[in-house]
Each structure stands twice: as C-alpha cells, then as structure tokens.
XYZ file of C-alpha atoms in Angstrom:
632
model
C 88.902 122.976 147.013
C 92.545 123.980 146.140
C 93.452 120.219 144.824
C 90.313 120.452 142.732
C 91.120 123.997 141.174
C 94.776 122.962 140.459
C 93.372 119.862 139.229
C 90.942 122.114 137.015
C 93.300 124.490 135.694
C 95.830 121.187 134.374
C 92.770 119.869 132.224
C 91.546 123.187 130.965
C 94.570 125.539 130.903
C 96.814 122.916 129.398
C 94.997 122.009 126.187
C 94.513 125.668 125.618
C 98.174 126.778 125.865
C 98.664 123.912 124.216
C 96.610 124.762 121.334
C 97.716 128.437 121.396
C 101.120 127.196 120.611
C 100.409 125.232 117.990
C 97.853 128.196 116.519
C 101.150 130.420 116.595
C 103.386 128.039 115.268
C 101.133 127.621 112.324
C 100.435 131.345 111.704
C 104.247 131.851 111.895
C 105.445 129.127 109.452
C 102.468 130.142 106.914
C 103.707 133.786 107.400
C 106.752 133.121 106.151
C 106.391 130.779 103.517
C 103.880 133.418 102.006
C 106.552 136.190 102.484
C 108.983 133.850 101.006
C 107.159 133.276 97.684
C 106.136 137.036 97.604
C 110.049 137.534 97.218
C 110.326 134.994 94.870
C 108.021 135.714 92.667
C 109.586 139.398 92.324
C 112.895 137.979 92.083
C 111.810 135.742 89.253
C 110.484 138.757 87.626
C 114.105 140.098 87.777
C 115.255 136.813 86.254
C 112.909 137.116 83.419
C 113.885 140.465 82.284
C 116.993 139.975 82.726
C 117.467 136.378 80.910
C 114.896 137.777 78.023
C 117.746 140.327 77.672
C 120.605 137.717 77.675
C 118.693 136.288 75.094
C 117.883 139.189 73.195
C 122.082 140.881 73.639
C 124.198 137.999 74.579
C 123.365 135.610 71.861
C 123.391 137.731 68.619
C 126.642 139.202 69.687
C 128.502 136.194 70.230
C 126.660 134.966 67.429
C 128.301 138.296 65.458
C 131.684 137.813 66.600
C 131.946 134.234 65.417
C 130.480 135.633 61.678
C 133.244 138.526 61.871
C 135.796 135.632 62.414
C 135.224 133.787 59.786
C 135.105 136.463 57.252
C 138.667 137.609 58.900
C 139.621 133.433 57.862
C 138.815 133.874 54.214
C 141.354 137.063 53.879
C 143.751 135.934 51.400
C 146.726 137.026 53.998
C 145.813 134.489 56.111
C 144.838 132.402 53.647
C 148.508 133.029 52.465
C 150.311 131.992 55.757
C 148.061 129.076 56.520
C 148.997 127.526 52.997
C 153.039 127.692 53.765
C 154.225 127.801 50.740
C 157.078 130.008 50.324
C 159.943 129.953 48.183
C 162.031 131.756 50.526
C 162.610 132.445 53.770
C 161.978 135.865 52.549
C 158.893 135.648 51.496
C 157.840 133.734 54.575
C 158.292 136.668 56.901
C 156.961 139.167 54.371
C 153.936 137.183 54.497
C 154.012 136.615 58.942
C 154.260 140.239 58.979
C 151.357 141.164 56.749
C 149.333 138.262 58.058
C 150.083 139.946 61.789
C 149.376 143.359 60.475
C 146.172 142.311 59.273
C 144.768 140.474 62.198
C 146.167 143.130 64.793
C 144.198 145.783 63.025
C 140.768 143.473 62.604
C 141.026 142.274 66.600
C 141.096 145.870 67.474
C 138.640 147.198 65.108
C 136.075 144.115 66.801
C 135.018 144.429 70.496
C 134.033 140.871 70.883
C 136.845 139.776 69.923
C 140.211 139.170 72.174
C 142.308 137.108 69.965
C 142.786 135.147 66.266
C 144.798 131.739 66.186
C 144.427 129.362 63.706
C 146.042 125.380 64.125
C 147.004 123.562 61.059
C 145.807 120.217 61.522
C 149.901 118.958 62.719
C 149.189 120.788 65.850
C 151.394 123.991 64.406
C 149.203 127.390 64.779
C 149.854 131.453 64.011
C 147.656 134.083 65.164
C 147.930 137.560 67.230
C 146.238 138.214 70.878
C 146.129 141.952 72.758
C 149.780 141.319 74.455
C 151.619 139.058 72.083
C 152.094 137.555 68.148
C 152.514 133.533 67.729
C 153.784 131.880 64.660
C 154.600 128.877 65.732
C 155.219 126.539 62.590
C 156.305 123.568 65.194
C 153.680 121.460 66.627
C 155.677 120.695 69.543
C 155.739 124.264 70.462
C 151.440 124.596 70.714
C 151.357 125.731 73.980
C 147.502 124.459 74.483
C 146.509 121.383 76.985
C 146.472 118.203 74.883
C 142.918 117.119 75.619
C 141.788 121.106 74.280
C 143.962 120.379 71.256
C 142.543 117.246 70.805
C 138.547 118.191 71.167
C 138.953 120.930 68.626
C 141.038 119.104 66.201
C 138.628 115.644 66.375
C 135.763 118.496 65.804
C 133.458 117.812 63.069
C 134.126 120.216 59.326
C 132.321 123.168 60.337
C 131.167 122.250 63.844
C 131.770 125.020 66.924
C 132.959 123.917 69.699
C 133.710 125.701 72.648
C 136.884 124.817 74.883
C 137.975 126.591 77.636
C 138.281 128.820 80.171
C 141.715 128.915 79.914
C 144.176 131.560 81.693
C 145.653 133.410 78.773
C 149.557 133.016 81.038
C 149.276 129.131 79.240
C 149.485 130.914 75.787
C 152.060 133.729 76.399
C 154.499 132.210 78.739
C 154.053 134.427 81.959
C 151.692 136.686 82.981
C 150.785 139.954 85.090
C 147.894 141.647 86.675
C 146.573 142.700 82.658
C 146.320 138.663 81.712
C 143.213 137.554 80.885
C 142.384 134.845 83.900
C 139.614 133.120 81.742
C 139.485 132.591 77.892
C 136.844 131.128 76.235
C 137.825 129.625 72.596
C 135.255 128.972 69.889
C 137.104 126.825 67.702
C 135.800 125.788 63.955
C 137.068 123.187 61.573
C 137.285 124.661 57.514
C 139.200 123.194 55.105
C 140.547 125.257 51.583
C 141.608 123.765 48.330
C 144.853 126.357 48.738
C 145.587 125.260 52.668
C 143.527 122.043 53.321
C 142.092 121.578 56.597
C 142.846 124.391 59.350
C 141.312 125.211 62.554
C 139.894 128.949 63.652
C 140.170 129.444 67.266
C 138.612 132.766 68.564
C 139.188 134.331 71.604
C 136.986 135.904 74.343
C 138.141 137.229 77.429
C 136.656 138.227 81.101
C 136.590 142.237 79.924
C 134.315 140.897 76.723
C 132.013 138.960 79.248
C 131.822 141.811 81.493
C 130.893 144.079 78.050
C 128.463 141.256 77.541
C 126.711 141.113 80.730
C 127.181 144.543 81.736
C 122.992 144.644 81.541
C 122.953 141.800 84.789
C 125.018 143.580 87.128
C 122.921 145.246 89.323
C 124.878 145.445 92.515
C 123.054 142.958 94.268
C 123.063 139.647 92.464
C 125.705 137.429 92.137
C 125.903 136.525 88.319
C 127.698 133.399 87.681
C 128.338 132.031 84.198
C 129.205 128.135 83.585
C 130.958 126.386 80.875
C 129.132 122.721 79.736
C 131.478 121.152 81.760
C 130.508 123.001 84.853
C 133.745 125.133 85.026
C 133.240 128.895 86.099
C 133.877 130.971 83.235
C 132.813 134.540 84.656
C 131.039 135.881 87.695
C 129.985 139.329 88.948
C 131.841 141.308 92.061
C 134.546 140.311 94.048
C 133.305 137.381 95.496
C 136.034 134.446 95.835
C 134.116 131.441 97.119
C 133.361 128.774 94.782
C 130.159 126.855 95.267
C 129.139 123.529 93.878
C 127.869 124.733 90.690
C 125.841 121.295 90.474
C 124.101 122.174 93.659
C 123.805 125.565 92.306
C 121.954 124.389 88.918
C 120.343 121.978 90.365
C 118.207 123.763 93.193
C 117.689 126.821 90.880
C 113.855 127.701 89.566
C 112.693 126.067 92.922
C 112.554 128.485 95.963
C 115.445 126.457 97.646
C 116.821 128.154 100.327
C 120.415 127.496 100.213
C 123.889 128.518 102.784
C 127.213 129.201 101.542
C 130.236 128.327 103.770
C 129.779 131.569 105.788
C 126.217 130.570 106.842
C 124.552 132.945 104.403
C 120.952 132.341 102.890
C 121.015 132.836 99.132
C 118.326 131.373 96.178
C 119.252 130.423 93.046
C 117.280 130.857 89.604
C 119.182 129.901 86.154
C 119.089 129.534 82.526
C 120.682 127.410 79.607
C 122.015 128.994 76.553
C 121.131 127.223 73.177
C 124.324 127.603 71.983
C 126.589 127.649 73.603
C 125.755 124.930 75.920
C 126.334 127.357 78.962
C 124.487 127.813 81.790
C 124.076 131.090 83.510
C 123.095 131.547 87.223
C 121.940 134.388 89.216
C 122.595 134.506 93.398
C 119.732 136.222 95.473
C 120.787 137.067 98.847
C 118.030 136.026 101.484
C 119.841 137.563 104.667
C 117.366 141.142 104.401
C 114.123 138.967 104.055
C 115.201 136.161 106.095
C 115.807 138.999 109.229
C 112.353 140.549 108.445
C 110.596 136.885 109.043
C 112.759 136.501 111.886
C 111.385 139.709 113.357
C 107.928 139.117 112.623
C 107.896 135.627 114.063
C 109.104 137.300 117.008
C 106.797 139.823 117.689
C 103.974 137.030 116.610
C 105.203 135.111 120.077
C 105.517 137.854 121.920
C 102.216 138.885 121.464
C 101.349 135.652 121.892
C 102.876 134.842 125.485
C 101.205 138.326 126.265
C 97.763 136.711 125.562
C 98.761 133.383 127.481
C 99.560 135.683 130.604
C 96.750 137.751 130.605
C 94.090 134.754 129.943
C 96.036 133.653 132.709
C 95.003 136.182 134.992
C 91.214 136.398 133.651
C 90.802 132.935 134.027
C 92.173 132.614 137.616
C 89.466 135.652 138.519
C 87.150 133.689 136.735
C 87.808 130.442 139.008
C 87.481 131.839 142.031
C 84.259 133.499 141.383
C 82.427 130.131 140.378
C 84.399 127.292 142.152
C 81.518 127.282 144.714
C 78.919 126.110 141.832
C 81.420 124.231 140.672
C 81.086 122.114 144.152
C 77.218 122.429 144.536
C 77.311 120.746 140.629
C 79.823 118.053 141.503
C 77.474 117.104 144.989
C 74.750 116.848 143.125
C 76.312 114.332 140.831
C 77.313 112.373 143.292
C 73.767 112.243 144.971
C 72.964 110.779 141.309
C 75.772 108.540 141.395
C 74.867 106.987 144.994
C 71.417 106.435 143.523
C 69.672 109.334 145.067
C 67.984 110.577 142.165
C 65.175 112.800 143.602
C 65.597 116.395 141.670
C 69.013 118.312 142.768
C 68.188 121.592 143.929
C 70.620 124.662 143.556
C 71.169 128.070 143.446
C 70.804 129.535 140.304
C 74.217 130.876 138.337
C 75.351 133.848 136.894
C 76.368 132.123 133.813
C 74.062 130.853 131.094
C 75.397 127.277 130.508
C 75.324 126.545 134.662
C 71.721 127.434 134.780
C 70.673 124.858 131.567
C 73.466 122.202 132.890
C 71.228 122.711 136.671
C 67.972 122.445 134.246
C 68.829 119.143 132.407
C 70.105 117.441 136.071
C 66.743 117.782 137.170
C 65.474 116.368 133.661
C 68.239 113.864 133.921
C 67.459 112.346 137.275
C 64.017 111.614 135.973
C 65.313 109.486 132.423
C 67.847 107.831 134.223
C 64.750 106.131 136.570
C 63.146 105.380 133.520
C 66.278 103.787 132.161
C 67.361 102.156 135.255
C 63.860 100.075 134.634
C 64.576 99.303 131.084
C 68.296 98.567 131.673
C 66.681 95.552 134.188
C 64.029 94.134 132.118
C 66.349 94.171 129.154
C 68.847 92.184 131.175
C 65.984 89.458 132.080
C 65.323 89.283 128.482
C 68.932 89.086 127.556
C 69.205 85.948 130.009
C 66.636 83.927 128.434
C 67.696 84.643 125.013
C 71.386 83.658 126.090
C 69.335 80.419 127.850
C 67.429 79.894 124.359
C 70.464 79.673 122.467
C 72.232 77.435 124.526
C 69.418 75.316 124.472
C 69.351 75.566 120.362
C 73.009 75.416 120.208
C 72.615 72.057 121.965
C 69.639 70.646 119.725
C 72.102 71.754 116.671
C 74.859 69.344 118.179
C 72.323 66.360 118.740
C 70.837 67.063 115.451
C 74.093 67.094 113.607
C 75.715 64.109 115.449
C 72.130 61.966 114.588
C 73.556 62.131 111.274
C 76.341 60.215 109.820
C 79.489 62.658 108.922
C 82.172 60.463 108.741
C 83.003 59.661 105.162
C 84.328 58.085 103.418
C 81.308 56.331 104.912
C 82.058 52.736 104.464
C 86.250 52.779 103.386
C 86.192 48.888 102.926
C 83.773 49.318 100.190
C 84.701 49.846 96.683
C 82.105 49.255 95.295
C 80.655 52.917 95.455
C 81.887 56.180 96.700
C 79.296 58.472 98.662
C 79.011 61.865 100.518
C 76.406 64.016 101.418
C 75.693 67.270 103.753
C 73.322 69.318 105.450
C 73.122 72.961 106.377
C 70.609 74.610 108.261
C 68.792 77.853 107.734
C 68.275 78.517 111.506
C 70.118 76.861 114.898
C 68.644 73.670 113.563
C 66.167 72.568 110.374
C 64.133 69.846 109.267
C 66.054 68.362 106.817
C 68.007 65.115 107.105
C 69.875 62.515 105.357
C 70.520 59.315 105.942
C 72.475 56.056 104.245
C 73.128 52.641 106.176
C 73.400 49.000 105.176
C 70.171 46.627 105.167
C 73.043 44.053 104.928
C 75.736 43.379 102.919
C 74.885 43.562 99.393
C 71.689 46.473 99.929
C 72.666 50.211 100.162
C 69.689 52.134 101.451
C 69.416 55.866 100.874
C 67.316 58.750 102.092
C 66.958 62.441 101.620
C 63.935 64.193 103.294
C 62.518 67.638 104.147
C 60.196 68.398 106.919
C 57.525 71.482 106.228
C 58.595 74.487 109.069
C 61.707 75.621 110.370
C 62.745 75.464 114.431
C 63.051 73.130 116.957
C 59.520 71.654 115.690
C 60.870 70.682 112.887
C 63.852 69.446 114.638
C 61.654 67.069 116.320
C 59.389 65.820 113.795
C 62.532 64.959 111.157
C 64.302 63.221 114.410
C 60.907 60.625 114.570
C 60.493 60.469 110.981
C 64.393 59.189 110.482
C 64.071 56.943 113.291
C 60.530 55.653 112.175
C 62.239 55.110 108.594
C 65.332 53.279 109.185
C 63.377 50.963 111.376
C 61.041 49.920 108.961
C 63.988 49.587 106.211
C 66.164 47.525 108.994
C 62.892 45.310 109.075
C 63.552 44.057 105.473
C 60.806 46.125 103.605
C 61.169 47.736 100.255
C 61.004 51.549 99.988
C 56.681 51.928 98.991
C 55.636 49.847 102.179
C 58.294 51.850 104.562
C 56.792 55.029 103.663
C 53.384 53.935 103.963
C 53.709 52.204 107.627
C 55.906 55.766 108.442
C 53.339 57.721 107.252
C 50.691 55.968 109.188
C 53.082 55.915 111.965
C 52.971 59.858 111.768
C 49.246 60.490 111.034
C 48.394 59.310 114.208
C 49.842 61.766 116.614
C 50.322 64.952 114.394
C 47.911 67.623 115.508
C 50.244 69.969 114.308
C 49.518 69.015 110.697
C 53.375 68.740 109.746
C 54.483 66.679 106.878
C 57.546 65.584 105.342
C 58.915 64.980 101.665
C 61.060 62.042 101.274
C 63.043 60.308 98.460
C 63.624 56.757 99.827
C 65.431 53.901 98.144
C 67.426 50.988 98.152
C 69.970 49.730 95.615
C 71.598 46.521 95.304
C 75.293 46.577 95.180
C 76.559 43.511 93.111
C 74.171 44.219 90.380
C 73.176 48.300 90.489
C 69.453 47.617 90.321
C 67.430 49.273 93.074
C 64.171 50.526 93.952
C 62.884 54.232 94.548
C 60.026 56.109 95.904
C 59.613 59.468 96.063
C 56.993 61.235 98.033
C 56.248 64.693 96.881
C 60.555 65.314 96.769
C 62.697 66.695 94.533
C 63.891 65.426 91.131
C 66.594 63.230 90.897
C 69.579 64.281 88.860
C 71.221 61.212 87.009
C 74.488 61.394 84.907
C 75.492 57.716 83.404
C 78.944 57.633 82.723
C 80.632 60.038 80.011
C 77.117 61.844 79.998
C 75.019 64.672 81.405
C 73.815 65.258 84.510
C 69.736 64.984 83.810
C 66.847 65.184 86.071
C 65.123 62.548 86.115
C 61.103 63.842 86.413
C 57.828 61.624 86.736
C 54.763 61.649 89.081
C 55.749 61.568 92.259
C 53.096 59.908 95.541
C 52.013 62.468 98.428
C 54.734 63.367 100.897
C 53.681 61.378 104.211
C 52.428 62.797 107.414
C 48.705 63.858 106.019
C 46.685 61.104 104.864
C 46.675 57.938 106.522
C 45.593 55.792 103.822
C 48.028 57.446 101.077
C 49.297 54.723 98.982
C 53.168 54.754 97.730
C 54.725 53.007 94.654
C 58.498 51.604 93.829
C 60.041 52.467 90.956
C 62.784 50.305 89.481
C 66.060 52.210 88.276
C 69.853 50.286 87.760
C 73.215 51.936 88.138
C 75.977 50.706 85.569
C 79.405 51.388 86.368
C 80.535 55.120 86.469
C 76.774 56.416 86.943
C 76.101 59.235 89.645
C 73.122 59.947 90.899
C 72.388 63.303 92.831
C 69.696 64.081 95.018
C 69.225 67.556 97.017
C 65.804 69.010 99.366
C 64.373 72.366 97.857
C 66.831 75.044 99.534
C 69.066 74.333 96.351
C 66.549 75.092 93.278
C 64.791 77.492 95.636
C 67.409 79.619 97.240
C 67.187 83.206 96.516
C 69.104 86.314 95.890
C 68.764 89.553 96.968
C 67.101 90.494 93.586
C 64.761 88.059 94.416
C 65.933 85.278 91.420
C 66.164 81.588 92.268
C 68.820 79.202 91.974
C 66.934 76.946 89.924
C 66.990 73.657 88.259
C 68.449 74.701 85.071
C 71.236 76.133 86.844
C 71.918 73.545 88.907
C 71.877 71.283 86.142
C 74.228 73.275 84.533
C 76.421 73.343 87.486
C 76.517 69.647 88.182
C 77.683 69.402 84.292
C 80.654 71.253 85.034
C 81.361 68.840 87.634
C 81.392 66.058 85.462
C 84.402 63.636 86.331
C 84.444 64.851 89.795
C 83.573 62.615 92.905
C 80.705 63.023 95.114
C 83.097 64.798 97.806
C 84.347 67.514 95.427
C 80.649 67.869 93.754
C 78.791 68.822 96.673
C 81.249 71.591 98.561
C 81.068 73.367 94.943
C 77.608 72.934 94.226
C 77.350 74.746 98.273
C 80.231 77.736 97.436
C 78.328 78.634 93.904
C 74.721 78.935 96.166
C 76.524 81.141 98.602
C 77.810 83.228 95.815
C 74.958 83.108 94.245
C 72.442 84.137 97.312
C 75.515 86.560 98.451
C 74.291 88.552 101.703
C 70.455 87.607 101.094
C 69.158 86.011 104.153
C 68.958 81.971 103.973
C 65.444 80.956 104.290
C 65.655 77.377 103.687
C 67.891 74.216 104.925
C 70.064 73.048 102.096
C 70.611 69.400 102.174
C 72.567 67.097 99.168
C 73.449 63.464 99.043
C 75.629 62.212 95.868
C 76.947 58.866 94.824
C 79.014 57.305 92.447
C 78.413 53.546 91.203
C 81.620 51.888 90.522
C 80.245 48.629 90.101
C-alpha cells in the first residue's frame, strides 16, 4: 500500500507543483511587464512635456541669438575691420579698438551669446569672447582644428552650420576652472561688396545650455544633449561616465531596459531637433521600480511555496483517508481484467465521483460482454474479407497477365506502332483487349466490354477472349468470328450477360482491313495531318443474347501516318462529382491535341485528363483504350 501511495503522490503531486510553478512564473513575469509599462507610460508623459517645452524655449532662443548675431555683423565697425583697409597703422588700431568695444558691449548685453569671431576667408579672424580679445590678421595664427576651419569655410553663402563642442582652452591658449569645457559654434557664410566674403562664428557655452535647459533638470533625470556627430555637447549633474550614445539613441522610445558599467537599470526616451541636427536624450533610472518588482515577485513565491506546503499536508490527510477504496477500485479492475466480469460489488464512498466511478463498473462489466461478442464476430468477418481480397487480388494478377503488356508489342515490326491499356473499376472488370498476328502480313485487333462488374465479369470476358482469338486463329474474317462466339456464348449463359466488341483485322502491306462492331463504341480516326474524327454508322447487336444475330464486315484502309483509336464506354461515360460526363466531344477534342503524338504518349494523357477530370468521384466503370499508328 505504501509503494502504491508514493507511486500515487509522483503522478498526481508532480504535475500539480509542476503546474503551480509555471502558474507563478507567469503571474510574476506579466506582473512586471505591466508595472513596467505603467512606469513608462508616466515617464513618457514627462518626456512629452518636457520635449514640447524644448520645442517651444530651446528653439526660438537659439533661433534669436543667431538673428541678434547677424544684426551685430552688419555694424559698420565690424564691417570696418573686416574690410582692412587702413591707411595707417593708426587707423588700424583705432578701428580694433572700436570694433572690440563694440562687440564686448553687444556679447554682454545678449545672454545667448558667449562669444563673436568672424574668419576672413584666408583663414585670418578678429572677434572678442568673455576672457579674451583676438585680432589675429595671420592665418597661420587661427587657433581652430583644420577640419572645423575647413567645414565652415567650404559652407554654402548663407548656410548654418554647426561645429563643435570645442574646449574654449584651444582658442585662448590655457585655461582654468572658469573655461568653457564645451563650445558650440554656429558659423554662417555672408559676403559684402565693402569686405567680400567673411565668416560669422557665434559662440555658445555650457552656462548658456544650462540657461537653456534649466526647464529639464529635475533632479532625477539624466539630460544628455548630442551634437550630429554623436559628440556630447552638455549633460545634467555630475555624472562622469560616458555611454555609447548610439546605443543610447538607438534603444530610446522603446521600453529597453538598459545597464551602465556599474550594473544600473536606466531607460532611455529621446528627441531630434530640426535644426540643429541635435539629438537630446533623457536617462530614467529603473533601480526604485526594478526593487519594487523584485519584492513583489518575492512575496508572489513565497506565498506560493506556502500553498505548495499546505496542499501538501491536505492532500496527504486526504490519502490516507481513501487509499482503502482506492484498493477495493483497483481489485475490482483486475477481476475485469482476468475476465471475471460479473458486477463488482463495493462499499459505497464518501466522495461523489467514487460512488458514479463504482456505478459505471457495474454498467461497464455488462458493455464490455456485449463487446467482447462483437469484437469476435467482427474478427470472423474481418478474416473472410482479408480471404476475399486475396482471392480478388489474385484474379486481378491472372486477369492482367491474360493480357498482352509488353510493348512495343512486336519491336521487329515497322510497319505500325501500337499500345493499348486497361484499368479496372473494381479488383478486376470485364473489359479486355487484345492484338496478335493471324500470320505475317494480318494484324488482328480487339477491344470489348462485358455488361457487370466483379469476378462474373472476370469470367465471362476470360471465355469470350479465348472463344475470339480461336475463331480468328482459325482463318475467319471478323462478321463470322463474332457470330460462331456469340453462338458459342448463347448456349450456356443463364446469367443473361453480354458483351460489346469491336473486332477487326487489317492487312499490313496494303492498310486495307475489315471491321465489325457489335453494339461498341465509335471509332476515332485521324488520317495523317488531320483530325481525330469518330467514325459513326449502325452498328450489329453486341453478342451473348440472340443466337441467331447476324454480324456484317465493314471495309476501311489505313494510308501511311493514319491512327485509329478505339476505347470501351468508361472514357465518354466517366463522371464527375457534379455529375457531368467526359464525353465524346471532349475526348475528341483531347485526342486533337495529341495530334503528332504516338499511340504510347496518347493514351497515358488521354488516362491523366479523365482522372483530373473525374477528380475524387468514385470510378464506376473499367476504362480500356487501344491506339495505333499505320506507318505503312
């Protein structure tokens, strides 16, 4: 009893831990991903305000500052200095100091702007920033990185660009804890009829982005601002690490959970500024929510082991208490099993489904007698079917091998090329061809059907082949073999079975023959370069009815490259499912398209375009076809 209750609590408890788990795991992961997208969703709230007011703040002033720059361009002191043309050296600094003077007073008077240089188009530039003056007349003093230099001079006439960052220390030659780390230069091409062409670089600094942005910093976000090249140009708080801002850019907007290099969950959301081409991206930390799933998933499996145990504990109270019935149930079954299947008796149970499983024993012992006796005729019947189709399966082969299949039939014979074939509707049918030589020069040929279906039929086309070849063997032409067969077959037929038959013989040096046709199908005929055309005229009584029917020859001749085609009714007559024949027109048709083909390619198409045509319909009749082509 213990082996069976441990062997009991492995198939039961098992599957239902099991499936306990996997409930958990499930209401766990769905847990969180919900909680996850709850946060998301708020923080993408955040992002929208707060991008709507990049939009709405950012923009215009940068926008603004890049207006105010140009207007400070088109003073005529700088206007003055850019032209250098001085008579003196005297007049040169008169006009360096009130070009400084000027710009000095206009960057301070303008908050969103840092700096004013303007680069002649020889490289040489002047201009004033918070901590120093430049007026640098010689090219090869312009401080600035050649590739800078070189995309804002190569910059289209009036294009922005924007160049940068770039530590302001490059500029003044040194620098302290009051340098600007990252400058941003929008730089414009202009060009003057007093000056020429000249370049307007303005400055903007980290304290103007901080001005800028001061609307994003909300003491939780990381706000990170990139150039179009993907260089950092600003970023909220202190933080020093330096992520890859393509990974950054290209997870945002998605709910991707990312790590930094300390192992700390953050999200991403950003946005692309029309112009300029930056891109600005917000940090989320996830540690806070990512602890509150954590906790939650814990007490989830907590509360779930606590279940596990005390189902446990029910469930080994509840196998003690019913492992007896268990017992008296399995006995029973194995009184059934042994074949003792008088009604089991037991005592009832305290649960519900015990008492209906005890019930449908004692209804089950009673069907499975019942059974028992069908199961045993049912095999008896099984035995002779499986005996009756051996027994057909065997009458197929003889049937089949009593007709010739080897082809080409006669390969020493050029003369004419011949094929034919024969497929039955059941295990075997009653129609037949046949083709052999009376002697050399004489080609006889017959196609037949036999009325029923079954071994019967099987029978009666066996004699009626047999009865026909002998009488052709005997040198008679194709009228009087039909009507000594048919008497032949009246005499013993009680059944009443008859047979159609298209008999004839043709003579091979000259393509004349004789045919007679008793009550078969019509003849198709092509002559050579033609149509395929049934040839149709009265036809005698099939044979096997009347003894004193009376049969007549009719002549026909075969030039060279005629072929004639002749088939039993399961061609024109076979049936679809929507209950439409083949028919003669269509078969007609068919054998048209066939034109130029030999006998052996005519008749496996003719057969795969029935099949198609029939499709799943049942076959009710035995589809026969003999073809052959006069050479001459």
């Amino acid at each position: 009893m213990k082996r069976r209750q441990k062997s009991l609590q492995f198939y039961i408890l098992i599957p239902a831990i099991a499936t306990v788990l996997i409930v958990v795991l499930l209401m766990s992961t769905l847990f969180s991903r919900a909680y996850v997208n709850i946060i998301l969703q708020q923080e993408n709230e955040v992002n929208t305000v707060g991008f709507e007011a990049v939009s709405q703040t950012v923009m215009p002033r940068i926008n603004t500052s890049i207006t105010e720059a140009r207007n400070i361009m088109a003073d005529e002191r700088v206007v003055l200095y850019a032209g250098r043309s001085f008579a003196s050296e005297k007049e040169l600094i008169r006009a360096r100091l009130s070009c400084r003077d000027y710009l000095s007073t206009e960057i301070a008077r303008h908050e969103g702007i840092c700096g004013l240089l303007f680069m002649r188009m020889d490289g040489s530039f002047f201009g004033v920033m918070p901590e120093g003056t430049f007026f640098r007349d010689d090219p090869a003093e312009n401080p600035l990185p050649e590739k800078m230099k070189k995309q804002i001079l190569d910059a289209a006439l009036g294009q922005t660009v924007w160049a940068g960052p770039l530590s302001a220390s490059v500029l003044y030659g040194y620098g302290n804890e009051e340098t600007p780390r990252n400058i941003m230069i929008a730089a414009w091409k202009s060009r003057d009829v007093r000056y020429g062409q000249c370049c307007t670089l303005m400055m903007m600094d980290d304290k103007v982005f901080d001005d800028l942005f001061a609307v994003l910093q909300d003491g939780e976000s990381t706000w990170r601002l990139f150039g179009e090249d993907r260089t950092e140009i600003w970023r909220t708080g202190s933080d020093e690490t330096h992520p890859d801002p393509e990974l950054l850019i290209r997870e945002s907007n998605k709910g991707t959970i990312l790590h930094d290099e300390n192992g700390h969950s953050f999200c991403t959301f950003s946005m692309t500024l029309d112009s300029p081409d930056w891109t600005l991206v917000r940090e989320v930390s996830m540690e806070e929510y990512e602890q509150m799933v954590r906790h939650v998933r814990h007490s989830i499996w907590i509360g779930a082991v606590l279940l596990i145990l005390a189902a446990l504990v029910g469930y080994q109270l509840w196998l003690k208490k019913f492992m007896r019935q268990f017992n008296s149930l399995e006995n029973g079954i194995i009184r059934m099993g042994r074949g003792d299947l008088e009604s089991v008796e037991f005592e009832p149970f305290s649960i519900g489904e015990f008492e209906r499983m005890q019930e449908e024993i004692t209804r089950t012992c009673g069907a499975l007698t019942d059974q028992m006796d069908t199961i045993r005729r049912m095999e008896r019947e099984q035995a002779k079917q499986e005996q009756i189709d051996q027994e057909l399966a065997m009458a197929r082969e003889i049937q089949t091998n009593a007709l010739p299949r080897e082809f080409p039939a006669f390969p020493g014979r050029t003369e004419f090329s011949l094929y034919a074939s024969m497929t039955p509707a059941k295990e075997v049918g009653g129609d037949f061809y046949d083709f052999f030589l009376i002697d050399d020069d004489h080609l006889a040929l017959v196609i037949a059907d036999v009325s029923g279906k079954g071994i019967p039929a099987a029978l009666f086309m066996m004699v009626s082949k047999t009865l026909i070849k002998t009488q052709m063997l005997s040198g008679c032409d194709p009228a009087t073999a039909l009507e000594r067969v048919n008497a032949q077959l009246c005499e013993r037929n009680s059944s009443m079975m008859f047979v159609t038959v298209w008999l004839a013989v043709l003579q091979i040096s000259t393509g004349k023959g004789l045919a007679c046709n008793a009550g078969h199908e019509h003849p198709a005929l092509q002559r050579a370069g033609g149509d395929f055309e049934l040839i149709k005229y009265k036809h005698d009584r099939f044979i096997g009815v009347r003894k004193d029917s009376r049969y007549n020859n009719r002549e026909f001749e075969l030039h060279p490259g005629d072929c004639l085609f002749v088939y039993t009714d399961g061609v024109p007559e076979a049936t679809a499912g929507s209950m439409e024949m083949f028919g003669e027109e269509r078969l007609t048709e068919l054998l048209n398209a066939c034109k130029g083909r030999g006998p052996e390619e005519i008749l496996p198409k003719v057969k795969s375009d029935v099949d198609a045509f029939v499709g799943d319909a049942e076959q009710f009749d035995d589809l026969t076809m003999l073809c052959i082509r006069y050479n001459g």
